[in-house]
Tab-separated table of C-alpha atoms in Angstrom:
chain	number	residue	atom	x	y	z
I	1	MET	CA	0.000	0.000	0.000
I	2	ARG	CA	1.280	3.439	-0.924
I	3	PRO	CA	1.808	6.129	1.756
I	4	LEU	CA	-1.037	8.445	0.774
I	5	GLU	CA	-3.399	5.500	0.393
I	6	ALA	CA	-2.682	4.461	3.990
I	7	LEU	CA	-3.107	8.065	5.124
I	8	LEU	CA	-6.465	8.307	3.322
I	9	LEU	CA	-7.762	5.151	4.986
I	10	ALA	CA	-6.712	6.465	8.388
I	11	ALA	CA	-8.322	9.866	7.697
I	12	ASN	CA	-11.569	8.192	6.591
I	13	LEU	CA	-11.643	6.077	9.744
I	14	LEU	CA	-11.211	9.123	11.982
I	15	ALA	CA	-13.749	11.170	10.008
I	16	PHE	CA	-16.290	8.354	10.194
I	17	LEU	CA	-15.849	8.042	13.951
I	18	ALA	CA	-16.129	11.808	14.336
I	19	LEU	CA	-19.509	11.813	12.569
I	20	ALA	CA	-20.868	8.535	13.963
I	21	VAL	CA	-19.873	8.699	17.634
I	22	PRO	CA	-21.949	11.309	19.568
I	23	ARG	CA	-19.180	12.103	22.060
I	24	LEU	CA	-16.794	13.027	19.251
I	25	ARG	CA	-19.173	15.250	17.297
I	26	GLY	CA	-18.762	18.117	19.726
I	27	SER	CA	-14.979	18.102	19.593
I	28	PRO	CA	-13.666	21.208	17.790
I	29	TRP	CA	-11.060	19.187	15.859
I	30	ALA	CA	-13.440	16.377	14.895
I	31	GLY	CA	-15.618	18.619	12.774
I	32	TYR	CA	-12.857	19.193	10.248
I	33	LEU	CA	-11.764	15.574	9.767
I	34	PRO	CA	-14.017	14.985	6.691
I	35	VAL	CA	-12.369	18.008	5.062
I	36	VAL	CA	-8.935	16.637	5.891
I	37	ALA	CA	-9.895	13.275	4.399
I	38	ALA	CA	-11.104	15.004	1.228
I	39	LEU	CA	-7.835	16.907	0.889
I	40	VAL	CA	-5.853	13.698	1.364
I	41	ALA	CA	-7.991	11.997	-1.320
I	42	VAL	CA	-7.240	14.785	-3.784
I	43	ALA	CA	-3.529	14.596	-3.000
I	44	GLN	CA	-3.539	10.815	-3.330
I	45	VAL	CA	-5.070	10.912	-6.797
I	46	ALA	CA	-2.786	13.750	-7.888
I	47	LEU	CA	0.493	12.353	-6.555
I	48	GLU	CA	-0.005	8.603	-6.659
I	49	ARG	CA	-1.297	6.689	-9.679
I	50	TYR	CA	-5.002	5.892	-9.512
I	51	ARG	CA	-6.026	2.293	-8.993
I	52	TRP	CA	-9.489	0.814	-8.714
I	53	GLN	CA	-8.883	-0.748	-5.279
I	54	MET	CA	-9.221	2.744	-3.784
I	55	VAL	CA	-12.684	3.458	-5.270
I	56	PRO	CA	-14.601	2.464	-2.084
I	57	ALA	CA	-12.309	4.724	-0.053
I	58	ASP	CA	-12.930	7.636	-2.430
I	59	VAL	CA	-16.694	7.023	-2.342
I	60	LEU	CA	-16.635	6.989	1.456
I	61	THR	CA	-14.609	10.223	1.529
I	62	ALA	CA	-17.178	11.923	-0.692
I	63	ALA	CA	-20.084	10.637	1.421
I	64	LEU	CA	-18.484	11.796	4.661
I	65	LEU	CA	-17.877	15.245	3.181
I	66	ILE	CA	-21.498	15.496	2.024
I	67	VAL	CA	-22.774	14.539	5.488
I	68	TRP	CA	-20.437	17.071	7.076
I	69	LEU	CA	-21.603	19.834	4.716
I	70	ALA	CA	-25.243	18.957	5.348
I	71	ARG	CA	-24.740	19.226	9.093
I	72	ARG	CA	-22.943	22.533	8.672
I	73	ALA	CA	-25.814	23.890	6.592
I	74	ALA	CA	-28.559	22.942	9.087
I	75	ALA	CA	-28.362	21.999	12.731
I	76	ASP	CA	-31.412	19.743	12.418
I	77	THR	CA	-31.248	17.527	9.325
I	78	GLY	CA	-34.552	15.867	10.111
I	79	VAL	CA	-33.067	12.386	9.986
I	80	ASN	CA	-34.697	9.974	12.435
I	81	GLY	CA	-32.801	7.474	14.532
I	82	ALA	CA	-33.550	4.451	12.344
I	83	VAL	CA	-32.314	6.144	9.194
I	84	ALA	CA	-29.241	7.474	10.996
I	85	GLY	CA	-28.477	3.982	12.302
I	86	LEU	CA	-28.863	2.520	8.837
I	87	ALA	CA	-26.540	5.172	7.401
I	88	ILE	CA	-23.940	4.479	10.083
I	89	GLY	CA	-24.157	0.736	9.430
I	90	LEU	CA	-23.777	1.225	5.686
I	91	GLY	CA	-20.882	3.605	6.250
I	92	ALA	CA	-19.178	1.075	8.504
I	93	LEU	CA	-19.553	-1.592	5.820
I	94	VAL	CA	-18.060	0.664	3.131
I	95	LEU	CA	-15.260	1.573	5.546
I	96	LEU	CA	-14.417	-2.101	6.083
I	97	VAL	CA	-14.467	-2.797	2.341
I	98	SER	CA	-12.322	0.262	1.616
I	99	ILE	CA	-9.685	-0.949	4.090
I	100	ALA	CA	-9.822	-4.616	3.128
I	101	LEU	CA	-9.673	-4.211	-0.649
I	102	PRO	CA	-6.208	-2.609	-0.979
I	103	LEU	CA	-4.896	-5.018	1.665
I	104	VAL	CA	-6.238	-8.172	0.011
I	105	LEU	CA	-5.420	-6.971	-3.496
I	106	PRO	CA	-2.374	-4.734	-3.063
I	107	GLU	CA	-0.407	-3.111	-5.851
I	108	TYR	CA	2.349	-5.588	-6.536
I	109	ARG	CA	5.830	-4.386	-7.251
I	110	PHE	CA	8.767	-6.619	-7.896
I	111	PRO	CA	11.399	-5.849	-5.284
I	112	PRO	CA	14.590	-4.439	-6.763
I	113	PRO	CA	17.251	-7.110	-7.318
I	114	SER	CA	20.491	-6.983	-5.346
I	115	GLY	CA	23.012	-6.809	-8.204
I	116	PRO	CA	24.647	-3.687	-9.654
I	117	HIS	CA	23.156	-3.925	-13.160
I	118	ALA	CA	19.989	-2.319	-14.475
I	119	ILE	CA	17.775	-4.568	-16.613
I	120	GLY	CA	16.568	-4.422	-20.208
I	121	THR	CA	14.239	-6.781	-22.044
I	122	VAL	CA	13.262	-7.699	-25.608
I	123	THR	CA	10.919	-10.351	-27.037
I	124	TYR	CA	11.243	-12.532	-30.136
I	125	HIS	CA	9.059	-14.833	-32.207
I	126	TRP	CA	11.019	-17.756	-33.644
I	127	VAL	CA	9.861	-20.465	-36.064
I	128	ASP	CA	11.715	-23.782	-36.367
I	129	ASP	CA	11.246	-24.535	-40.057
I	130	GLY	CA	12.896	-27.938	-39.654
I	131	ARG	CA	10.488	-29.316	-37.087
I	132	THR	CA	6.810	-30.248	-37.339
I	133	GLU	CA	4.493	-29.053	-34.584
I	134	LEU	CA	3.693	-32.236	-32.678
I	135	PHE	CA	0.677	-30.813	-30.832
I	136	THR	CA	-1.403	-30.226	-33.960
I	137	THR	CA	-2.643	-32.565	-36.658
I	138	ASP	CA	-1.626	-30.384	-39.618
I	139	PRO	CA	1.688	-31.725	-41.017
I	140	GLU	CA	2.470	-28.259	-42.398
I	141	ASP	CA	2.511	-26.642	-38.953
I	142	ARG	CA	5.984	-25.813	-37.693
I	143	ARG	CA	7.179	-25.429	-34.128
I	144	GLU	CA	7.062	-21.803	-32.961
I	145	LEU	CA	8.297	-20.174	-29.775
I	146	MET	CA	7.789	-16.858	-28.066
I	147	VAL	CA	11.056	-15.944	-26.336
I	148	GLN	CA	11.780	-13.137	-23.896
I	149	VAL	CA	15.329	-12.053	-23.132
I	150	TRP	CA	16.428	-10.013	-20.111
I	151	TYR	CA	19.919	-8.520	-20.096
I	152	PRO	CA	22.182	-6.103	-18.162
I	153	ALA	CA	21.346	-2.613	-19.363
I	154	ILE	CA	22.555	0.948	-19.120
I	155	PRO	CA	20.572	2.544	-16.255
I	156	ARG	CA	17.649	4.754	-17.300
I	157	GLU	CA	15.992	5.917	-14.105
I	158	ASP	CA	13.374	8.016	-15.895
I	159	ALA	CA	12.315	5.291	-18.362
I	160	PRO	CA	8.974	3.522	-17.832
I	161	ARG	CA	9.285	-0.009	-16.485
I	162	ALA	CA	8.165	-2.923	-18.638
I	163	PRO	CA	4.905	-4.603	-17.646
I	164	TYR	CA	5.089	-8.015	-16.028
I	165	MET	CA	3.237	-9.330	-19.048
I	166	ARG	CA	1.026	-7.931	-21.772
I	167	ASP	CA	-0.938	-11.117	-22.465
I	168	ALA	CA	-3.809	-11.243	-19.973
I	169	GLY	CA	-4.861	-14.617	-21.348
I	170	ALA	CA	-1.713	-16.379	-20.191
I	171	LEU	CA	-1.865	-14.942	-16.696
I	172	THR	CA	-5.572	-15.563	-16.172
I	173	THR	CA	-5.282	-19.115	-17.518
I	174	TRP	CA	-2.415	-19.818	-15.131
I	175	VAL	CA	-4.189	-18.306	-12.128
I	176	ALA	CA	-7.417	-20.134	-12.981
I	177	TRP	CA	-5.413	-23.362	-13.130
I	178	LEU	CA	-3.886	-22.614	-9.710
I	179	LEU	CA	-7.062	-21.521	-7.937
I	180	HIS	CA	-9.598	-23.574	-9.922
I	181	VAL	CA	-11.665	-20.450	-10.572
I	182	ASN	CA	-12.081	-18.143	-13.546
I	183	LEU	CA	-10.831	-14.632	-12.859
I	184	PRO	CA	-13.117	-11.677	-13.599
I	185	ASP	CA	-11.860	-9.243	-16.201
I	186	TRP	CA	-11.211	-6.498	-13.659
I	187	LEU	CA	-8.880	-8.742	-11.671
I	188	SER	CA	-6.982	-10.074	-14.671
I	189	GLY	CA	-6.546	-6.505	-15.884
I	190	ARG	CA	-5.092	-5.585	-12.523
I	191	LEU	CA	-2.561	-8.423	-12.684
I	192	THR	CA	-1.378	-7.388	-16.133
I	193	SER	CA	-0.779	-3.838	-14.875
I	194	VAL	CA	2.038	-5.042	-12.600
I	195	THR	CA	5.398	-3.621	-13.637
I	196	THR	CA	8.895	-5.058	-13.309
I	197	ASN	CA	12.383	-3.612	-12.880
I	198	ALA	CA	13.157	-3.964	-16.595
I	199	VAL	CA	13.079	-1.339	-19.344
I	200	ALA	CA	11.975	-2.518	-22.786
I	201	GLY	CA	14.672	-2.150	-25.424
I	202	ALA	CA	17.191	-0.421	-23.148
I	203	PRO	CA	20.793	-0.324	-24.447
I	204	VAL	CA	23.016	-3.169	-23.251
I	205	ALA	CA	25.420	-2.332	-20.435
I	206	THR	CA	29.033	-2.070	-21.549
I	207	VAL	CA	30.603	-3.045	-18.223
I	208	GLU	CA	31.520	-6.391	-19.800
I	209	PRO	CA	32.037	-7.045	-23.517
I	210	ARG	CA	29.844	-10.170	-23.397
I	211	TYR	CA	27.588	-11.763	-20.797
I	212	PRO	CA	26.973	-15.433	-19.932
I	213	VAL	CA	23.556	-16.772	-20.895
I	214	VAL	CA	20.997	-18.790	-18.893
I	215	VAL	CA	17.974	-20.444	-20.546
I	216	PHE	CA	14.775	-20.565	-18.451
I	217	LEU	CA	12.127	-23.267	-18.968
I	218	GLU	CA	8.639	-22.676	-17.544
I	219	GLY	CA	6.295	-25.021	-15.716
I	220	LEU	CA	3.224	-26.767	-17.098
I	221	SER	CA	0.404	-24.262	-17.691
I	222	GLY	CA	2.863	-21.535	-16.762
I	223	PHE	CA	4.385	-18.697	-18.756
I	224	ARG	CA	7.840	-17.390	-19.518
I	225	GLN	CA	7.697	-14.615	-16.900
I	226	MET	CA	6.593	-16.872	-14.022
I	227	ASN	CA	9.969	-16.622	-12.189
I	228	THR	CA	10.714	-12.968	-12.808
I	229	TYR	CA	11.996	-12.564	-9.237
I	230	GLN	CA	14.734	-15.131	-10.004
I	231	VAL	CA	15.400	-13.894	-13.539
I	232	GLU	CA	15.858	-10.257	-12.526
I	233	GLU	CA	18.225	-11.252	-9.725
I	234	LEU	CA	20.442	-13.146	-12.173
I	235	VAL	CA	20.411	-10.338	-14.716
I	236	SER	CA	21.318	-7.770	-12.088
I	237	HIS	CA	24.457	-9.829	-11.446
I	238	GLY	CA	25.534	-9.798	-15.074
I	239	TYR	CA	23.667	-12.603	-16.865
I	240	VAL	CA	21.464	-12.685	-19.929
I	241	VAL	CA	18.364	-14.809	-19.277
I	242	VAL	CA	16.408	-16.310	-22.174
I	243	ALA	CA	12.926	-17.594	-21.242
I	244	LEU	CA	10.937	-19.808	-23.611
I	245	ASP	CA	7.169	-19.883	-23.936
I	246	GLN	CA	6.551	-23.405	-25.250
I	247	PRO	CA	3.208	-23.614	-27.082
I	248	TYR	CA	0.586	-26.070	-25.802
I	249	THR	CA	2.394	-26.655	-22.505
I	250	ALA	CA	2.376	-22.946	-21.600
I	251	ALA	CA	-0.863	-21.600	-20.149
I	252	SER	CA	-1.561	-19.465	-23.183
I	253	LEU	CA	0.448	-17.379	-25.599
I	254	THR	CA	-0.250	-15.004	-28.435
I	255	PHE	CA	1.886	-14.796	-31.546
I	256	PRO	CA	2.588	-11.443	-33.213
I	257	ASP	CA	-0.069	-12.068	-35.881
I	258	GLY	CA	-2.734	-12.423	-33.188
I	259	ARG	CA	-3.018	-16.213	-33.117
I	260	ARG	CA	-3.643	-17.483	-29.605
I	261	VAL	CA	-2.517	-20.921	-28.460
I	262	THR	CA	-4.006	-22.249	-25.237
I	263	GLY	CA	-2.237	-24.996	-23.321
I	264	ILE	CA	-3.667	-28.480	-23.241
I	265	SER	CA	-4.837	-29.899	-19.937
I	266	LYS	CA	-2.635	-31.794	-17.529
I	267	GLU	CA	-4.937	-34.789	-17.864
I	268	GLU	CA	-4.276	-34.927	-21.601
I	269	ILE	CA	-0.516	-34.407	-21.541
I	270	TRP	CA	0.482	-36.169	-18.326
I	271	PRO	CA	0.589	-39.717	-19.816
I	272	ALA	CA	3.023	-38.422	-22.462
I	273	ILE	CA	5.164	-36.769	-19.767
I	274	LEU	CA	5.126	-39.862	-17.564
I	275	GLN	CA	6.134	-42.045	-20.511
I	276	SER	CA	9.477	-40.227	-20.576
I	277	ILE	CA	9.924	-40.886	-16.856
I	278	ARG	CA	8.648	-44.458	-16.574
I	279	ARG	CA	7.977	-46.322	-19.782
I	280	SER	CA	4.655	-48.085	-20.257
I	281	ASP	CA	3.293	-50.436	-22.888
I	282	PRO	CA	1.342	-49.527	-24.893
I	283	ALA	CA	2.808	-46.064	-25.312
I	284	PRO	CA	0.446	-43.098	-24.923
I	285	VAL	CA	-1.126	-41.417	-27.926
I	286	LEU	CA	-1.223	-37.603	-28.080
I	287	ARG	CA	-3.129	-35.822	-30.829
I	288	GLY	CA	-3.027	-38.973	-32.959
I	289	ARG	CA	0.692	-39.631	-32.496
I	290	THR	CA	2.112	-42.568	-30.556
I	291	LEU	CA	4.949	-41.376	-28.341
I	292	GLU	CA	7.245	-44.264	-27.478
I	293	ASP	CA	9.705	-41.887	-25.766
I	294	GLY	CA	7.046	-39.596	-24.378
I	295	ILE	CA	6.873	-35.849	-24.961
I	296	ILE	CA	9.956	-34.661	-23.069
I	297	PRO	CA	12.618	-35.191	-25.795
I	298	TYR	CA	10.474	-33.141	-28.190
I	299	LEU	CA	10.155	-30.274	-25.715
I	300	ALA	CA	13.872	-30.441	-24.909
I	301	ARG	CA	14.752	-29.672	-28.506
I	302	ASP	CA	13.173	-26.244	-28.038
I	303	ALA	CA	16.179	-25.310	-25.899
I	304	SER	CA	18.650	-26.386	-28.591
I	305	PHE	CA	16.679	-24.494	-31.224
I	306	ALA	CA	16.763	-21.388	-29.019
I	307	LEU	CA	20.547	-21.637	-28.702
I	308	ASP	CA	20.824	-21.868	-32.492
I	309	ARG	CA	18.733	-18.734	-32.905
I	310	LEU	CA	20.722	-16.905	-30.238
I	311	GLU	CA	23.796	-17.346	-32.404
I	312	ASN	CA	21.968	-15.388	-35.117
I	313	VAL	CA	20.935	-12.734	-32.607
I	314	ASN	CA	24.514	-12.400	-31.418
I	315	ARG	CA	25.695	-11.866	-35.000
I	316	ALA	CA	22.998	-9.364	-35.936
I	317	ASP	CA	20.097	-8.774	-33.554
I	318	PRO	CA	16.962	-7.812	-35.534
I	319	GLU	CA	15.900	-5.771	-32.489
I	320	GLY	CA	19.209	-3.881	-32.630
I	321	VAL	CA	20.014	-4.532	-28.973
I	322	LEU	CA	21.994	-7.727	-28.297
I	323	THR	CA	24.427	-7.907	-31.205
I	324	GLY	CA	27.760	-9.141	-29.859
I	325	ALA	CA	26.571	-9.107	-26.226
I	326	LEU	CA	26.073	-12.858	-25.717
I	327	ASP	CA	28.814	-15.201	-24.560
I	328	LEU	CA	27.479	-18.446	-25.994
I	329	GLY	CA	30.506	-20.335	-24.732
I	330	ARG	CA	29.114	-19.867	-21.210
I	331	VAL	CA	25.509	-21.083	-21.165
I	332	GLY	CA	23.391	-22.507	-18.341
I	333	LEU	CA	19.801	-23.618	-17.846
I	334	ILE	CA	17.114	-23.287	-15.168
I	335	GLY	CA	13.984	-25.427	-15.213
I	336	VAL	CA	11.084	-25.302	-12.759
I	337	SER	CA	8.341	-27.962	-12.523
I	338	LEU	CA	7.767	-29.217	-16.099
I	339	GLY	CA	10.798	-27.154	-17.090
I	340	ALA	CA	12.808	-29.213	-14.609
I	341	ILE	CA	11.696	-32.404	-16.383
I	342	VAL	CA	12.559	-30.967	-19.790
I	343	GLY	CA	15.776	-29.339	-18.537
I	344	PRO	CA	17.798	-32.504	-17.762
I	345	GLU	CA	16.835	-33.899	-21.152
I	346	ALA	CA	17.978	-30.682	-22.824
I	347	CYS	CA	21.289	-30.776	-20.933
I	348	HIS	CA	21.711	-34.433	-21.893
I	349	LEU	CA	21.105	-33.693	-25.585
I	350	ASP	CA	23.045	-30.433	-25.931
I	351	GLU	CA	26.564	-30.076	-24.569
I	352	ARG	CA	26.435	-26.315	-25.084
I	353	LEU	CA	24.479	-26.165	-21.817
I	354	GLY	CA	27.359	-26.025	-19.353
I	355	ALA	CA	25.591	-25.724	-15.972
I	356	CYS	CA	22.076	-26.924	-15.133
I	357	MET	CA	19.648	-26.106	-12.319
I	358	PHE	CA	16.428	-28.085	-11.790
I	359	MET	CA	13.701	-27.159	-9.326
I	360	GLU	CA	11.243	-29.756	-8.031
I	361	ALA	CA	10.399	-32.258	-10.756
I	362	PRO	CA	10.980	-35.944	-11.552
I	363	VAL	CA	13.756	-36.893	-13.966
I	364	THR	CA	13.415	-38.885	-17.188
I	365	ALA	CA	14.644	-42.483	-17.356
I	366	ASP	CA	17.235	-41.980	-20.098
I	367	VAL	CA	18.876	-39.058	-18.277
I	368	ILE	CA	19.131	-41.080	-15.063
I	369	ALA	CA	20.707	-43.948	-16.969
I	370	ALA	CA	23.213	-41.731	-18.787
I	371	GLY	CA	23.858	-39.235	-16.006
I	372	LEU	CA	24.911	-35.676	-16.746
I	373	GLU	CA	28.420	-34.374	-17.244
I	374	GLN	CA	27.483	-30.790	-16.476
I	375	PRO	CA	27.594	-29.334	-12.966
I	376	THR	CA	24.026	-29.801	-11.742
I	377	PHE	CA	21.953	-28.222	-8.961
I	378	LEU	CA	18.770	-29.980	-7.792
I	379	GLN	CA	16.208	-28.483	-5.419
I	380	LEU	CA	13.303	-30.248	-3.673
I	381	ALA	CA	11.337	-29.499	-0.515
I	382	ASP	CA	11.764	-31.964	2.330
I	383	ASP	CA	9.196	-34.745	2.802
I	384	GLU	CA	7.454	-32.971	5.683
I	385	SER	CA	6.829	-29.900	3.539
I	386	LEU	CA	5.657	-31.969	0.576
I	387	ARG	CA	3.170	-33.851	2.760
I	388	LEU	CA	1.964	-30.593	4.304
I	389	ALA	CA	1.406	-29.299	0.759
I	390	GLY	CA	-0.872	-32.276	0.096
I	391	TRP	CA	1.410	-34.382	-2.096
I	392	SER	CA	0.658	-38.088	-2.238
I	393	GLU	CA	3.304	-40.554	-1.120
I	394	ALA	CA	3.514	-41.778	-4.708
I	395	ASP	CA	4.313	-38.277	-5.987
I	396	ILE	CA	6.865	-37.708	-3.241
I	397	ASP	CA	8.553	-41.024	-4.035
I	398	LEU	CA	8.577	-40.305	-7.780
I	399	HIS	CA	10.250	-36.940	-7.321
I	400	ARG	CA	12.719	-37.935	-4.640
I	401	GLU	CA	13.760	-41.261	-6.160
I	402	THR	CA	14.380	-39.918	-9.650
I	403	MET	CA	16.095	-36.721	-8.482
I	404	ARG	CA	18.275	-38.689	-6.072
I	405	SER	CA	19.144	-41.167	-8.813
I	406	LEU	CA	20.275	-38.356	-11.094
I	407	TYR	CA	22.298	-36.803	-8.271
I	408	THR	CA	24.028	-40.130	-7.646
I	409	ASN	CA	24.791	-40.669	-11.341
I	410	LEU	CA	26.245	-37.234	-12.027
I	411	ALA	CA	29.647	-37.176	-13.659
I	412	GLY	CA	29.987	-33.457	-13.018
I	413	ASP	CA	29.784	-31.592	-9.716
I	414	GLY	CA	26.426	-31.985	-8.021
I	415	TYR	CA	24.322	-30.197	-5.409
I	416	PHE	CA	21.071	-31.279	-3.771
I	417	LEU	CA	19.172	-28.620	-1.838
I	418	SER	CA	16.392	-29.682	0.558
I	419	THR	CA	14.195	-26.809	1.703
I	420	HIS	CA	11.794	-26.743	4.627
I	421	GLY	CA	8.508	-24.858	4.635
I	422	THR	CA	8.317	-24.301	0.874
I	423	PHE	CA	5.453	-25.445	-1.315
I	424	HIS	CA	5.681	-25.748	-5.092
I	425	LEU	CA	4.318	-22.259	-5.749
I	426	ASN	CA	6.906	-20.711	-3.436
I	427	LEU	CA	9.383	-21.341	-6.251
I	428	THR	CA	7.504	-18.971	-8.581
I	429	ASP	CA	6.137	-15.414	-8.688
I	430	ALA	CA	2.705	-16.612	-7.551
I	431	PRO	CA	3.145	-15.510	-3.901
I	432	LEU	CA	3.991	-11.983	-5.050
I	433	LEU	CA	0.871	-11.727	-7.193
I	434	LEU	CA	-1.723	-13.569	-5.100
I	435	ARG	CA	-0.286	-13.969	-1.631
I	436	ILE	CA	-3.476	-13.709	0.413
I	437	PRO	CA	-5.711	-15.933	-1.788
I	438	LEU	CA	-2.980	-18.558	-1.975
I	439	ARG	CA	-2.467	-18.422	1.776
I	440	VAL	CA	-6.197	-18.822	2.389
I	441	LEU	CA	-6.311	-21.823	0.047
I	442	GLY	CA	-3.268	-23.398	1.688
I	443	LEU	CA	-1.183	-23.291	-1.495
I	444	LEU	CA	1.830	-21.535	0.045
I	445	GLY	CA	4.238	-23.010	2.538
I	446	PRO	CA	4.651	-21.560	6.034
I	447	ILE	CA	7.991	-19.991	5.097
I	448	ASP	CA	7.978	-16.224	4.575
I	449	VAL	CA	7.653	-15.392	0.876
I	450	ALA	CA	10.647	-13.055	0.779
I	451	ARG	CA	12.718	-15.572	2.727
I	452	ALA	CA	11.947	-18.409	0.292
I	453	HIS	CA	12.770	-16.246	-2.706
I	454	GLY	CA	15.917	-14.969	-1.031
I	455	ILE	CA	17.215	-18.514	-0.533
I	456	ILE	CA	16.514	-19.488	-4.137
I	457	LYS	CA	18.092	-16.313	-5.519
I	458	ALA	CA	21.221	-16.750	-3.437
I	459	TYR	CA	21.817	-20.313	-4.615
I	460	THR	CA	20.942	-19.436	-8.215
I	461	VAL	CA	23.521	-16.659	-8.420
I	462	GLY	CA	26.112	-18.646	-6.486
I	463	PHE	CA	25.774	-21.729	-8.692
I	464	PHE	CA	26.097	-19.901	-11.991
I	465	ASP	CA	28.811	-17.617	-10.668
I	466	ARG	CA	30.926	-20.667	-9.891
I	467	TYR	CA	30.313	-22.590	-13.110
I	468	LEU	CA	29.714	-19.930	-15.759
I	469	ARG	CA	31.936	-17.164	-14.433
I	470	GLY	CA	34.513	-19.149	-12.493
I	471	SER	CA	33.931	-16.835	-9.539
I	472	PRO	CA	34.092	-17.795	-5.859
I	473	ALA	CA	30.792	-19.025	-4.420
I	474	PRO	CA	31.340	-19.732	-0.693
I	475	LEU	CA	27.619	-20.435	-0.247
I	476	LEU	CA	27.990	-23.685	-2.185
I	477	ASP	CA	30.561	-24.933	0.316
I	478	GLU	CA	28.269	-24.542	3.344
I	479	ARG	CA	25.917	-27.322	4.340
I	480	GLN	CA	23.388	-25.052	6.041
I	481	ALA	CA	23.837	-21.385	5.233
I	482	PHE	CA	20.084	-20.937	5.833
I	483	ALA	CA	18.135	-22.484	8.694
I	484	GLU	CA	15.436	-23.669	6.277
I	485	ALA	CA	17.778	-25.322	3.769
I	486	VAL	CA	20.266	-28.188	3.785
I	487	LEU	CA	22.748	-28.449	0.913
I	488	GLU	CA	24.498	-31.662	-0.060
I	489	SER	CA	27.343	-31.608	-2.573
I	490	ARG	CA	29.489	-34.087	-4.430
I	491	ALA	CA	32.521	-33.547	-6.625
I	492	GLY	CA	32.520	-34.731	-10.216
I	493	SER	CA	35.341	-36.466	-12.006
I	494	PRO	CA	38.098	-34.243	-13.458
I	495	GLN	CA	37.239	-35.535	-16.949
I	496	ALA	CA	33.749	-34.058	-16.603
I	497	ALA	CA	34.905	-30.559	-15.685
I	498	ARG	CA	33.546	-28.048	-18.201
I	499	ARG	CA	34.500	-24.466	-18.918
């Protein structure tokens, strides 16, 4: 809540009490409180950006001023006790709503990241002409991606900040999937008005000639911006982050020509995901295609395609921003949820990915069997937290057994982080956008939201600093730098050391 908004709510409360409580009406100072509230309301609208959550407060301010003026104009207003009581009751109700609304639905702002760099962002639409779109039945359809890149930028304090996302459809689809309700238009519009710390199209910072790159893979029914808190932290420390919106597994996305692609349901795609983790016979069929290896290898090739296109961007960026700024010899990957199932497969298939971080997802069978040569960071909540979040024992076993098996089979350096008090959504931006509804529904862990994000950001920067920059990362050498997290580590073979 902004300062003048809080002041207006306090002024309205005092003005209401001054008019409603008989003992206060005679006080010389009380008579002017409605005027003070009105002046604060004018200042709030003039100095702080208007938002609809304050409409009940503004309505109450106007009503209190009208009542005050009416009493000033005539000592006896002719209002009987019943009507006066009804008016006081209605005023109290509006007062409660005016206070509750900005608290329950606050104006969300992404906290500034801790690194020294400002942040710029650009978005691309890429078509893989060599690959058929597996999720449609038209053999002429080609795989397409929407890709957003964040990068260290030259500071522009006066420039408007980029919106969290422009596509209301993706955000409302994701939130509806989380909460199992359809959002009204006014609420989805509010969520898309959230701004970030990035500036669209800002010039690249020249502190370094080139910056290491990290690919981000979203969760099922998610969207490319769903971990902006983590992305902005990395970028502020000198990384370029490339996030992929993968059609049909993303919540929803809109291509530049206006075509909208809505993600398929978990019920429809899960057998194809599970087939990559634990093979079954017969193999699942998705959109008329039998998938012997499941869907994960197909999705993993999106990451390789993105790296190919980044080489073109680095040679000559069509947006005129990133030419020559990408160090494609130092590339990492972050995957969360479905992205953490796809991520190990992508790192297995493409040796250009030199450091890999996976957050809370089972691992595919072929990756476990082969292991990974890259330094790898795995994160999963402890069993107590997973049970508290409502996970079944089967889901807990699937995640822990496959992630542990990958950790054991790593040829490169490995880390396994167990966190306490975090639920799955604590890994994403969801708590920043919908903290109170998610708390009420029991979808957030007991850990403080800022604390959970702080732990994840610290390990994210430390891991990539060590393996993409070759910088010291003392955090990775401590078993319990945070009370809520336990870090295990194992050294890889010298032959597997990369970059």
